[in-house]
PDB file of C-alpha atoms in Angstrom:
ATOM      1  CA  UNK A   1      81.810 144.240  74.719  1.00 85.00           C
ATOM      2  CA  UNK A   2      80.566 147.499  73.217  1.00 94.00           C
ATOM      3  CA  UNK A   3      76.804 147.982  73.194  1.00 97.00           C
ATOM      4  CA  UNK A   4      75.328 150.032  70.358  1.00 98.00           C
ATOM      5  CA  UNK A   5      71.783 151.260  69.784  1.00 98.00           C
ATOM      6  CA  UNK A   6      70.767 153.190  66.678  1.00 98.00           C
ATOM      7  CA  UNK A   7      67.790 155.423  66.010  1.00 98.00           C
ATOM      8  CA  UNK A   8      66.671 158.079  63.567  1.00 98.00           C
ATOM      9  CA  UNK A   9      65.889 156.094  60.448  1.00 98.00           C
ATOM     10  CA  UNK A  10      62.732 156.602  58.441  1.00 98.00           C
ATOM     11  CA  UNK A  11      61.183 157.157  55.043  1.00 98.00           C
ATOM     12  CA  UNK A  12      61.967 160.348  53.171  1.00 98.00           C
ATOM     13  CA  UNK A  13      61.912 161.736  49.650  1.00 98.00           C
ATOM     14  CA  UNK A  14      65.014 162.227  47.551  1.00 98.00           C
ATOM     15  CA  UNK A  15      66.840 165.416  48.462  1.00 98.00           C
ATOM     16  CA  UNK A  16      65.712 165.381  52.076  1.00 98.00           C
ATOM     17  CA  UNK A  17      67.811 164.817  55.190  1.00 98.00           C
ATOM     18  CA  UNK A  18      67.966 162.462  58.158  1.00 98.00           C
ATOM     19  CA  UNK A  19      70.179 162.313  61.218  1.00 98.00           C
ATOM     20  CA  UNK A  20      70.971 158.939  62.683  1.00 98.00           C
ATOM     21  CA  UNK A  21      72.075 158.521  66.288  1.00 98.00           C
ATOM     22  CA  UNK A  22      73.959 155.697  67.954  1.00 98.00           C
ATOM     23  CA  UNK A  23      74.126 155.570  71.738  1.00 98.00           C
ATOM     24  CA  UNK A  24      77.012 153.418  72.873  1.00 96.00           C
ATOM     25  CA  UNK A  25      78.527 152.022  76.048  1.00 95.00           C
ATOM     26  CA  UNK A  26      81.699 150.101  76.765  1.00 94.00           C
ATOM     27  CA  UNK A  27      83.748 151.883  74.099  1.00 92.00           C
ATOM     28  CA  UNK A  28      87.291 152.717  75.209  1.00 91.00           C
ATOM     29  CA  UNK A  29      88.330 156.098  73.801  1.00 87.00           C
ATOM     30  CA  UNK A  30      91.982 155.415  74.699  1.00 87.00           C
ATOM     31  CA  UNK A  31      92.347 152.027  73.034  1.00 90.00           C
ATOM     32  CA  UNK A  32      89.546 151.350  70.518  1.00 93.00           C
ATOM     33  CA  UNK A  33      90.588 152.624  67.119  1.00 96.00           C
ATOM     34  CA  UNK A  34      87.371 153.240  65.215  1.00 97.00           C
ATOM     35  CA  UNK A  35      83.669 153.723  65.320  1.00 97.00           C
ATOM     36  CA  UNK A  36      81.403 154.478  62.453  1.00 98.00           C
ATOM     37  CA  UNK A  37      78.571 153.455  60.191  1.00 98.00           C
ATOM     38  CA  UNK A  38      77.972 150.789  57.641  1.00 98.00           C
ATOM     39  CA  UNK A  39      74.889 150.016  55.588  1.00 98.00           C
ATOM     40  CA  UNK A  40      73.363 146.842  54.300  1.00 97.00           C
ATOM     41  CA  UNK A  41      71.456 147.175  51.060  1.00 91.00           C
ATOM     42  CA  UNK A  42      69.015 144.819  49.308  1.00 87.00           C
ATOM     43  CA  UNK A  43      71.863 142.535  48.239  1.00 88.00           C
ATOM     44  CA  UNK A  44      72.756 141.869  51.883  1.00 90.00           C
ATOM     45  CA  UNK A  45      76.355 143.040  51.686  1.00 93.00           C
ATOM     46  CA  UNK A  46      77.717 145.270  54.451  1.00 96.00           C
ATOM     47  CA  UNK A  47      79.262 148.490  53.138  1.00 97.00           C
ATOM     48  CA  UNK A  48      81.235 150.675  55.575  1.00 98.00           C
ATOM     49  CA  UNK A  49      80.465 154.252  54.620  1.00 98.00           C
ATOM     50  CA  UNK A  50      81.739 156.622  57.327  1.00 98.00           C
ATOM     51  CA  UNK A  51      84.401 156.061  59.976  1.00 98.00           C
ATOM     52  CA  UNK A  52      85.773 158.174  62.802  1.00 97.00           C
ATOM     53  CA  UNK A  53      88.998 157.191  64.575  1.00 96.00           C
ATOM     54  CA  UNK A  54      89.941 157.814  68.196  1.00 94.00           C
ATOM     55  CA  UNK A  55      91.460 161.172  67.192  1.00 95.00           C
ATOM     56  CA  UNK A  56      88.160 162.198  65.540  1.00 94.00           C
ATOM     57  CA  UNK A  57      89.576 161.982  62.027  1.00 97.00           C
ATOM     58  CA  UNK A  58      86.929 160.926  59.537  1.00 98.00           C
ATOM     59  CA  UNK A  59      86.791 158.972  56.312  1.00 98.00           C
ATOM     60  CA  UNK A  60      83.946 158.491  53.839  1.00 98.00           C
ATOM     61  CA  UNK A  61      83.310 156.436  50.774  1.00 98.00           C
ATOM     62  CA  UNK A  62      83.114 158.485  47.601  1.00 98.00           C
ATOM     63  CA  UNK A  63      79.377 158.034  47.073  1.00 97.00           C
ATOM     64  CA  UNK A  64      78.507 159.792  50.356  1.00 98.00           C
ATOM     65  CA  UNK A  65      81.375 162.277  50.571  1.00 98.00           C
ATOM     66  CA  UNK A  66      80.021 165.818  50.776  1.00 98.00           C
ATOM     67  CA  UNK A  67      76.523 164.601  51.684  1.00 98.00           C
ATOM     68  CA  UNK A  68      77.064 162.614  54.906  1.00 98.00           C
ATOM     69  CA  UNK A  69      78.843 163.772  58.054  1.00 98.00           C
ATOM     70  CA  UNK A  70      79.838 161.604  61.004  1.00 98.00           C
ATOM     71  CA  UNK A  71      80.263 163.272  64.374  1.00 97.00           C
ATOM     72  CA  UNK A  72      80.443 162.297  68.012  1.00 96.00           C
ATOM     73  CA  UNK A  73      79.309 163.762  71.336  1.00 96.00           C
ATOM     74  CA  UNK A  74      81.605 162.186  73.908  1.00 93.00           C
ATOM     75  CA  UNK A  75      79.668 163.720  76.816  1.00 95.00           C
ATOM     76  CA  UNK A  76      76.603 161.741  75.726  1.00 96.00           C
ATOM     77  CA  UNK A  77      78.412 158.690  74.300  1.00 96.00           C
ATOM     78  CA  UNK A  78      76.561 159.221  71.050  1.00 97.00           C
ATOM     79  CA  UNK A  79      77.692 158.912  67.447  1.00 98.00           C
ATOM     80  CA  UNK A  80      75.752 160.714  64.718  1.00 98.00           C
ATOM     81  CA  UNK A  81      75.407 160.431  60.981  1.00 98.00           C
ATOM     82  CA  UNK A  82      73.960 163.506  59.310  1.00 98.00           C
ATOM     83  CA  UNK A  83      72.692 162.526  55.874  1.00 98.00           C
ATOM     84  CA  UNK A  84      71.810 165.321  53.460  1.00 98.00           C
ATOM     85  CA  UNK A  85      70.597 165.266  49.871  1.00 98.00           C
ATOM     86  CA  UNK A  86      69.540 161.665  50.228  1.00 98.00           C
ATOM     87  CA  UNK A  87      69.196 159.522  47.128  1.00 98.00           C
ATOM     88  CA  UNK A  88      67.152 156.358  46.496  1.00 97.00           C
ATOM     89  CA  UNK A  89      70.391 154.355  46.363  1.00 96.00           C
ATOM     90  CA  UNK A  90      71.039 155.342  49.994  1.00 97.00           C
ATOM     91  CA  UNK A  91      68.116 153.147  51.073  1.00 97.00           C
ATOM     92  CA  UNK A  92      69.495 150.500  53.418  1.00 98.00           C
ATOM     93  CA  UNK A  93      69.722 149.233  56.971  1.00 98.00           C
ATOM     94  CA  UNK A  94      72.270 151.462  58.701  1.00 98.00           C
ATOM     95  CA  UNK A  95      74.349 150.029  61.534  1.00 98.00           C
ATOM     96  CA  UNK A  96      76.722 151.572  64.013  1.00 98.00           C
ATOM     97  CA  UNK A  97      79.993 149.645  64.397  1.00 98.00           C
ATOM     98  CA  UNK A  98      83.251 149.701  66.329  1.00 97.00           C
ATOM     99  CA  UNK A  99      86.673 148.227  65.668  1.00 97.00           C
ATOM    100  CA  UNK A 100      89.539 147.945  68.152  1.00 96.00           C
ATOM    101  CA  UNK A 101      92.509 147.353  65.879  1.00 95.00           C
ATOM    102  CA  UNK A 102      94.185 149.878  63.605  1.00 95.00           C
ATOM    103  CA  UNK A 103      94.048 148.965  59.912  1.00 95.00           C
ATOM    104  CA  UNK A 104      95.285 150.567  56.714  1.00 95.00           C
ATOM    105  CA  UNK A 105      91.801 151.430  55.475  1.00 95.00           C
ATOM    106  CA  UNK A 106      88.884 150.879  57.853  1.00 96.00           C
ATOM    107  CA  UNK A 107      86.414 151.502  55.005  1.00 96.00           C
ATOM    108  CA  UNK A 108      87.648 148.225  53.487  1.00 95.00           C
ATOM    109  CA  UNK A 109      87.054 146.273  56.690  1.00 94.00           C
ATOM    110  CA  UNK A 110      84.863 143.233  56.254  1.00 93.00           C
ATOM    111  CA  UNK A 111      84.536 142.542  59.959  1.00 94.00           C
ATOM    112  CA  UNK A 112      84.002 144.794  62.937  1.00 96.00           C
ATOM    113  CA  UNK A 113      84.075 143.978  66.638  1.00 96.00           C
ATOM    114  CA  UNK A 114      80.651 145.310  67.592  1.00 97.00           C
ATOM    115  CA  UNK A 115      77.440 145.977  65.649  1.00 97.00           C
ATOM    116  CA  UNK A 116      74.169 147.628  66.513  1.00 97.00           C
ATOM    117  CA  UNK A 117      70.800 146.240  65.449  1.00 97.00           C
ATOM    118  CA  UNK A 118      70.410 148.897  62.802  1.00 97.00           C
ATOM    119  CA  UNK A 119      67.921 151.530  61.735  1.00 98.00           C
ATOM    120  CA  UNK A 120      66.274 151.483  58.335  1.00 98.00           C
ATOM    121  CA  UNK A 121      66.426 154.331  55.856  1.00 98.00           C
ATOM    122  CA  UNK A 122      64.137 154.399  52.831  1.00 98.00           C
ATOM    123  CA  UNK A 123      64.485 157.121  50.215  1.00 98.00           C
ATOM    124  CA  UNK A 124      61.815 157.521  47.554  1.00 98.00           C
ATOM    125  CA  UNK A 125      62.473 159.116  44.190  1.00 96.00           C
TER     126      UNK A 125
END
């Protein structure tokens, strides 16, 4: 079982930046396909937004492309999400996730294998 712990959320104004961190353990770089970030907005639906596969290839949903960057420091077992030019609609609970199996489009996944507790981001206009 992968353990995930996020930090770095907070309250900012529109246009500002935040960097989220996710410290993980138990992730197998040779067999687990994906890790990344999803967010849960006021409606309660989980929305995968940024995914990195085991080869460090990344994918983003259109609404964050060019503003958010996912990266990983394997020496520290930490996944990051750099969020720039934040908008009020980015306000959500952000969770770090992992998925073992390869799928056609991980951004369309409705279920992941491991979830962190989340860190909240609030963006004011």
